[in-house]
mmCIF file of C-alpha atoms in Angstrom:
data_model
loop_
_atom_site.group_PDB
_atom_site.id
_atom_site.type_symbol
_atom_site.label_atom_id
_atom_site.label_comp_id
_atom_site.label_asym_id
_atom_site.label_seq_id
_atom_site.Cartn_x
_atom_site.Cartn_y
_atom_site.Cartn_z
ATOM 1 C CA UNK A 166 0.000 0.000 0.000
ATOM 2 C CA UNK A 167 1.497 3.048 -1.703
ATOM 3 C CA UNK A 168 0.588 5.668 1.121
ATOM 4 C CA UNK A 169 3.035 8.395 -0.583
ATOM 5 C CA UNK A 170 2.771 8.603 -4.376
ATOM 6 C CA UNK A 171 4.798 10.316 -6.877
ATOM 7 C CA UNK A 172 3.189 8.884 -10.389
ATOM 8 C CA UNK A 173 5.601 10.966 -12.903
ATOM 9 C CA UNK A 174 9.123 8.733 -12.869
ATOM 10 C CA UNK A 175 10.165 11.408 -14.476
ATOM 11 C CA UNK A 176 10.195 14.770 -16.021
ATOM 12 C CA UNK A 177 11.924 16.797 -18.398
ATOM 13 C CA UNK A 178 12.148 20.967 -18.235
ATOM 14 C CA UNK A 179 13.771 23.678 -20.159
ATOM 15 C CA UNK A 180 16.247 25.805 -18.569
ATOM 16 C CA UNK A 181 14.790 28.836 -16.744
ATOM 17 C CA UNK A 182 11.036 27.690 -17.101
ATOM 18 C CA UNK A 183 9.282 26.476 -14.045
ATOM 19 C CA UNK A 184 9.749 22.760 -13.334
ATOM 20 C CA UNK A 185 6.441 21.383 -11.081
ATOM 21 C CA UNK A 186 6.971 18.442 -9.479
ATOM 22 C CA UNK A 187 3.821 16.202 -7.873
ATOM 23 C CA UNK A 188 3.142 13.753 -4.967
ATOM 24 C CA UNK A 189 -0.211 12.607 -3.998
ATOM 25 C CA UNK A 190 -0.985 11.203 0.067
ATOM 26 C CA UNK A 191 -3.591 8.629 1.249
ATOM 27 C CA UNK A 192 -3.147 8.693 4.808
ATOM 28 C CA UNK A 193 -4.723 11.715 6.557
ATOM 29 C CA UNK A 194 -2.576 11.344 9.603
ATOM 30 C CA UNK A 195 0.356 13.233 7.941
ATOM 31 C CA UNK A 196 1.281 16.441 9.335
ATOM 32 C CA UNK A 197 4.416 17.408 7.608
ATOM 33 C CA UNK A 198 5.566 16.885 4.422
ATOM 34 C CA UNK A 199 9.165 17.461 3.243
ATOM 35 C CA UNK A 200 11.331 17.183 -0.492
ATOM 36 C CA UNK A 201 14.818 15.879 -0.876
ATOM 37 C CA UNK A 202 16.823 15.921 -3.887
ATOM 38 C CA UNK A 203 19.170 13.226 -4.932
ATOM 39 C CA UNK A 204 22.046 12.855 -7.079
ATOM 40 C CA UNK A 205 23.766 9.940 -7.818
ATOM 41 C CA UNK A 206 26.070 7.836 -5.252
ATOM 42 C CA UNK A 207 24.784 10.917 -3.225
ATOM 43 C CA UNK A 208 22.238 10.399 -0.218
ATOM 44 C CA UNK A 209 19.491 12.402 -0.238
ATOM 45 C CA UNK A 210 19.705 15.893 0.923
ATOM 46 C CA UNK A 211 16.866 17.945 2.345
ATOM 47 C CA UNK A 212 15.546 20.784 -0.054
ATOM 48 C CA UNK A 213 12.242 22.341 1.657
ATOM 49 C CA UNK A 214 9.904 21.126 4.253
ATOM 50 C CA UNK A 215 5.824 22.079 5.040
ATOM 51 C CA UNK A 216 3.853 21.692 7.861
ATOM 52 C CA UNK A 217 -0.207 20.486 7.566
ATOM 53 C CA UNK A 218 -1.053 24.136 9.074
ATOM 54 C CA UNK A 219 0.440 25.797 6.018
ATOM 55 C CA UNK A 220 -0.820 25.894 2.349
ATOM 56 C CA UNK A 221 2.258 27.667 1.233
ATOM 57 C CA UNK A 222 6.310 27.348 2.007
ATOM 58 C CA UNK A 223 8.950 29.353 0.360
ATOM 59 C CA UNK A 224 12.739 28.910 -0.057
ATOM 60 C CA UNK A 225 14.607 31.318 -3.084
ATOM 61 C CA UNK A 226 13.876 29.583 -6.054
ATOM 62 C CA UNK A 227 11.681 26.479 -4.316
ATOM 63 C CA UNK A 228 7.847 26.480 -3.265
ATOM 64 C CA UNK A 229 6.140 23.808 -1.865
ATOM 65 C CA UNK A 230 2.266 23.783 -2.040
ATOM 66 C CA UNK A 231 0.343 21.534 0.235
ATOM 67 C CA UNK A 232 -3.586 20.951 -0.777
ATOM 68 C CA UNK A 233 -5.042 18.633 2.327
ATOM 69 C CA UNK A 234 -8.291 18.437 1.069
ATOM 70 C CA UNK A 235 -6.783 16.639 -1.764
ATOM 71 C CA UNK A 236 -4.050 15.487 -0.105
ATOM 72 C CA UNK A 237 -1.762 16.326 -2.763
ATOM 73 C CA UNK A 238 1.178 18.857 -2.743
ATOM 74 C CA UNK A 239 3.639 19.943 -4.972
ATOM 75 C CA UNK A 240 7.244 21.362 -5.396
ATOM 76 C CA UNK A 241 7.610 24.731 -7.879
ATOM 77 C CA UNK A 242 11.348 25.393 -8.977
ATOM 78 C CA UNK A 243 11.635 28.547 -10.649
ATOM 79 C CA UNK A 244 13.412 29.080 -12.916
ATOM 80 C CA UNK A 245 15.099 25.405 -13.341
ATOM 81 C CA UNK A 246 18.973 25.242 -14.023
ATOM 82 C CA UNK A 247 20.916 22.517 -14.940
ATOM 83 C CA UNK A 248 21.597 21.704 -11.225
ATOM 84 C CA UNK A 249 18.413 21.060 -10.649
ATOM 85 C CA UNK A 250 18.526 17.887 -12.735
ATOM 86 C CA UNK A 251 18.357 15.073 -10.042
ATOM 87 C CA UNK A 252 15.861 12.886 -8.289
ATOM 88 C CA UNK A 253 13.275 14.394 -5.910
ATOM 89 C CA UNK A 254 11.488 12.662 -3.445
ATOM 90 C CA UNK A 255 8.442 13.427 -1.154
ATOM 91 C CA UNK A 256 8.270 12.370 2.071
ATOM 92 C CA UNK A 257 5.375 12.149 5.026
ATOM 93 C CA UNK A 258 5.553 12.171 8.459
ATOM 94 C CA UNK A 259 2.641 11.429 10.991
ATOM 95 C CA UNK A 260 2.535 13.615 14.271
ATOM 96 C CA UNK A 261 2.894 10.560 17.045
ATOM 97 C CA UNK A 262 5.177 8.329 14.487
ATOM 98 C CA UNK A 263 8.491 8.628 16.343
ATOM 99 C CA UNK A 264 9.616 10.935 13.506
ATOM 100 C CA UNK A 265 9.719 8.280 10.486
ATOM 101 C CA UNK A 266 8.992 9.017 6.781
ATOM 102 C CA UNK A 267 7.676 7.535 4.453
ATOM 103 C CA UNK A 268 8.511 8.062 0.880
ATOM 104 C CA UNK A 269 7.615 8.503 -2.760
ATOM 105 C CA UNK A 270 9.142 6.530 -5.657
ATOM 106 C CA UNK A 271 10.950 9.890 -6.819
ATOM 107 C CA UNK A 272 10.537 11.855 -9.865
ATOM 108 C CA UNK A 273 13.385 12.108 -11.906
ATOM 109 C CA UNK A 274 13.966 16.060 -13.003
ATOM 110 C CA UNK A 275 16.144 16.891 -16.031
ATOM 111 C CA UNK A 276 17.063 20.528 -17.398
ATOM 112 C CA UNK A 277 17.364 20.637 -20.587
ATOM 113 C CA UNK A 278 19.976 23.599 -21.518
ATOM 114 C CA UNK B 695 32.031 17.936 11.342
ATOM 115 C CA UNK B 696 31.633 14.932 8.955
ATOM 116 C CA UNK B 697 27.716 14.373 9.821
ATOM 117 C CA UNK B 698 26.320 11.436 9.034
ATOM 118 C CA UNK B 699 29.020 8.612 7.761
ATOM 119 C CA UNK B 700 28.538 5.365 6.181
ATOM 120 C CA UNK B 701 30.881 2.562 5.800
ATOM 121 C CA UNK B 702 31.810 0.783 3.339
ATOM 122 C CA UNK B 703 30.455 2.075 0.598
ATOM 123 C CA UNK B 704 30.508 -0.765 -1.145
ATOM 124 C CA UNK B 705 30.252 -4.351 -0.511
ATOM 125 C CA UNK B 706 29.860 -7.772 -3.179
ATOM 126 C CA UNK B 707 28.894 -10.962 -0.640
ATOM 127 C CA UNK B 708 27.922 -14.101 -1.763
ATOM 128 C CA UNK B 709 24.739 -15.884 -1.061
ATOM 129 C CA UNK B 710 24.460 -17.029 2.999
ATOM 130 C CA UNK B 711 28.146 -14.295 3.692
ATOM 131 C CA UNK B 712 27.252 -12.374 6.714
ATOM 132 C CA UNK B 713 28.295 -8.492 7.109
ATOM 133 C CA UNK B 714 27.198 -5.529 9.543
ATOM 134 C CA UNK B 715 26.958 -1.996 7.870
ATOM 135 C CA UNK B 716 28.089 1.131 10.064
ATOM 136 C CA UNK B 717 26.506 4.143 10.293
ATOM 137 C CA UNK B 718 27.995 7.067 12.638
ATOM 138 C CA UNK B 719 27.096 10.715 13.425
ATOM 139 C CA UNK B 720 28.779 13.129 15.154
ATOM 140 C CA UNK B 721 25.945 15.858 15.534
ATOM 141 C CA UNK B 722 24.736 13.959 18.899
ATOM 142 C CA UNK B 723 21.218 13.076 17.348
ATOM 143 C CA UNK B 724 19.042 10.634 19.156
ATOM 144 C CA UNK B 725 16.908 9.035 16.688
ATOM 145 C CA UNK B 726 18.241 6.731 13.615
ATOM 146 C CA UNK B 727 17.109 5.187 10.819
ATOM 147 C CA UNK B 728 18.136 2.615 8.116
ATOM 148 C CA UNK B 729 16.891 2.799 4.741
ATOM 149 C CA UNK B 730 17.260 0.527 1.517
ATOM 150 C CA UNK B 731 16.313 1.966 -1.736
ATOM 151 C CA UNK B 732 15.389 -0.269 -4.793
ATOM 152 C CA UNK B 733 14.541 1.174 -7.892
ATOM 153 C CA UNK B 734 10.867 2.280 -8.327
ATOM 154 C CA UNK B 735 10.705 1.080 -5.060
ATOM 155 C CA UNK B 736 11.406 4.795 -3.190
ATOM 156 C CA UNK B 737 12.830 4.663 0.262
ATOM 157 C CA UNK B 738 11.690 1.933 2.525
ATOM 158 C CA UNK B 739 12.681 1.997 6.586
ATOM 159 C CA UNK B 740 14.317 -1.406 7.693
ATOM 160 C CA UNK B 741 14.871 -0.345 11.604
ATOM 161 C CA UNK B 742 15.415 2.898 13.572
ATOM 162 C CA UNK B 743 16.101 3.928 17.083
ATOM 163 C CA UNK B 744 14.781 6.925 18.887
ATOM 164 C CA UNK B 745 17.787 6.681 21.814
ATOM 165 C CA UNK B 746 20.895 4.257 22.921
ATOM 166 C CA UNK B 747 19.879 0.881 23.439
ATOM 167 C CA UNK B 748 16.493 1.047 21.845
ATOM 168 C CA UNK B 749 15.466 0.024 18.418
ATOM 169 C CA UNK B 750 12.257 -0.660 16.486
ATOM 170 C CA UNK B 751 11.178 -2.317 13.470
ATOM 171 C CA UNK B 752 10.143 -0.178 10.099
ATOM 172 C CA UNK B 753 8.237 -0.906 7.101
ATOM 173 C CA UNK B 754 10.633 -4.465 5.517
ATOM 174 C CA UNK B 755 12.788 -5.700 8.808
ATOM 175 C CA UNK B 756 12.929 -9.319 7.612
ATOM 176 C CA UNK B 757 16.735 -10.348 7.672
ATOM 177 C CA UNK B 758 18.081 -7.948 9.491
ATOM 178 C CA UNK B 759 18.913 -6.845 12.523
ATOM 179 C CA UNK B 760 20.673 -4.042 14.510
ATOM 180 C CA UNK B 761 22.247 -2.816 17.107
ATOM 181 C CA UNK B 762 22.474 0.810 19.260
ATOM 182 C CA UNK B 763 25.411 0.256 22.276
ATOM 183 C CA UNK B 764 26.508 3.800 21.505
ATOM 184 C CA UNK B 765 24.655 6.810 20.736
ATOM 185 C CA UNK B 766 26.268 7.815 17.688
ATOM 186 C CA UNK B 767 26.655 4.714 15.992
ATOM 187 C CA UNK B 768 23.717 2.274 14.761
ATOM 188 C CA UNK B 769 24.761 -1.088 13.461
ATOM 189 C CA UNK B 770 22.797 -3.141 10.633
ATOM 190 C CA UNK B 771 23.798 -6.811 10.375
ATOM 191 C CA UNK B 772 22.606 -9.255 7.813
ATOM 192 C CA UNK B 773 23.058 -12.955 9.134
ATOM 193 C CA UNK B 774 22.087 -14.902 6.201
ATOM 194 C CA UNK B 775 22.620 -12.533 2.835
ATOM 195 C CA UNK B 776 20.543 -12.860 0.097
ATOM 196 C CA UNK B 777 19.668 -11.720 -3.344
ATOM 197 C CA UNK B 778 16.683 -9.952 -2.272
ATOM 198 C CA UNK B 779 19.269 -7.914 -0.308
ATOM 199 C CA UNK B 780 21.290 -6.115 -2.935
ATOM 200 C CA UNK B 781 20.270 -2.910 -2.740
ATOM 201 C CA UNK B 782 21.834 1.042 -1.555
ATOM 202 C CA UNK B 783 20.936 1.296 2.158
ATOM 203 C CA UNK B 784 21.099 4.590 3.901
ATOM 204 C CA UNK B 785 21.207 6.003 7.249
ATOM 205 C CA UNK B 786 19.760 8.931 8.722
ATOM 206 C CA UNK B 787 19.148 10.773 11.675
ATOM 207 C CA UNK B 788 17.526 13.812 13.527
ATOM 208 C CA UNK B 789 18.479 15.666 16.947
ATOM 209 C CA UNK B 790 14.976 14.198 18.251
ATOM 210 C CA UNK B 791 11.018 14.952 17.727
ATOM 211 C CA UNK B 792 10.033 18.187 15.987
ATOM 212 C CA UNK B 793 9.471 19.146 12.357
ATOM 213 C CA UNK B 794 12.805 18.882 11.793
ATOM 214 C CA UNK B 795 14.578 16.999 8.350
ATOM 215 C CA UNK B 796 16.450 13.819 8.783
ATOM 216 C CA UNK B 797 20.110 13.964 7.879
ATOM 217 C CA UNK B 798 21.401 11.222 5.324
ATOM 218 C CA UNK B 799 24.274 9.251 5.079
ATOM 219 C CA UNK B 800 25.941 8.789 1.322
ATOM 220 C CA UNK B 801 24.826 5.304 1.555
ATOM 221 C CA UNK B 802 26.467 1.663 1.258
ATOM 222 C CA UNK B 803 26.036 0.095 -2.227
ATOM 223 C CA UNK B 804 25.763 -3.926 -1.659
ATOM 224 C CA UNK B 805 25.400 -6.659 -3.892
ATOM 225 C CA UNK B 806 24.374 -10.583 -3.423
ATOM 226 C CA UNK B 807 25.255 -12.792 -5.913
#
């Protein structure tokens, strides 16, 4: 049982455009929702995090957007650069879960120059 | 201030070889977390530990186990190794509860044949 979906393995952008990046929940016990990027033999690295009170979190060129009623949220790059190009992940979090996540299959993100 | 470190980084065992995976930090954290990532597969939690001398099962624990005898480090051992095993596994940790993003080792690339 998938609880934390990303359904786009991957995704290709233009340079400077906006790159949107989507991951879709099932359990409504989450209450904070975070995005780590990955590059290869890399671990992942945290990028931006939201919390189930907010609709909106902003970071310089990163926005997350959290939509509970549809438990879906997404990750807004603007504008995308070539070091962008990595694998993103969502992850979930439940309030009395001794701090685990649980993960998304990734997305994929490639700038195209 | 190295963080989170993993070791080895990589590792080829045969079927039924045994081998323990280290994972220390020096940022004093109290919770930790192994992860194994399979393609399309996301990140899955094998154990964590929320203090020395304490661990807890995750999401796939069968074949593993590990160990917490010192604060900083967190031990995963497979007994028996098999093919179902190869996989990246990474480590993480936080300082404790709180909305607060876990911190990720470079992970340890193993293969079973």
């Amino acid at each position: 049982d998938q609880q934390v979906k990303q359904n786009s393995p991957s995704l290709s952008v233009q340079e400077g455009r906006i790159s949107i990046l989507n991951c879709d929940y099932t359990n409504s016990m989450f209450d904070y929702f975070l995005w780590y990027k990955k590059y290869p033999a890399e671990g992942p690295t945290f990028l931006i995090s939201i919390s189930s009170i907010k609709d909106k979190n902003e970071d310089g060129r990163f926005t997350v957007f959290l939509n509970k009623s549809a438990k879906h949220l997404s990750l807004h790059i603007v504008p995308s650069q070539p070091g962008d190009s990595a694998v993103y992940f969502c992850a979930a979090r439940t309030f009395f879960g001794n701090e685990k996540l649980t993960f998304g299959t990734g997305t994929r993100l490639t700038i195209i120059p | 201030n190295a963080g989170v470190t993993q070791t080895p980084k990589f590792r080829v065992l045969k079927t039924g070889q045994s081998m323990t995976l280290l994972c220390a930090q020096d940022m004093n954290h109290e919770y930790m977390y192994w992860y194994r990532q399979d393609p399309g597969m996301g990140l899955r939690l094998i154990h964590y530990s929320v203090g020395e001398g304490t661990t807890a099962k995750g999401e796939v624990p069968d074949g593993y186990n590990v160990s917490r005898l010192k604060k900083q480090n967190f031990l995963l051992g497979l007994e028996s190794a098999a093919p179902s095993q190869t996989s990246v596994y990474f480590c993480a940790s936080i300082p404790g509860q709180g909305n607060q993003p876990q911190h990720f080792g470079d992970g340890t690339r193993l293969s079973i044949l």
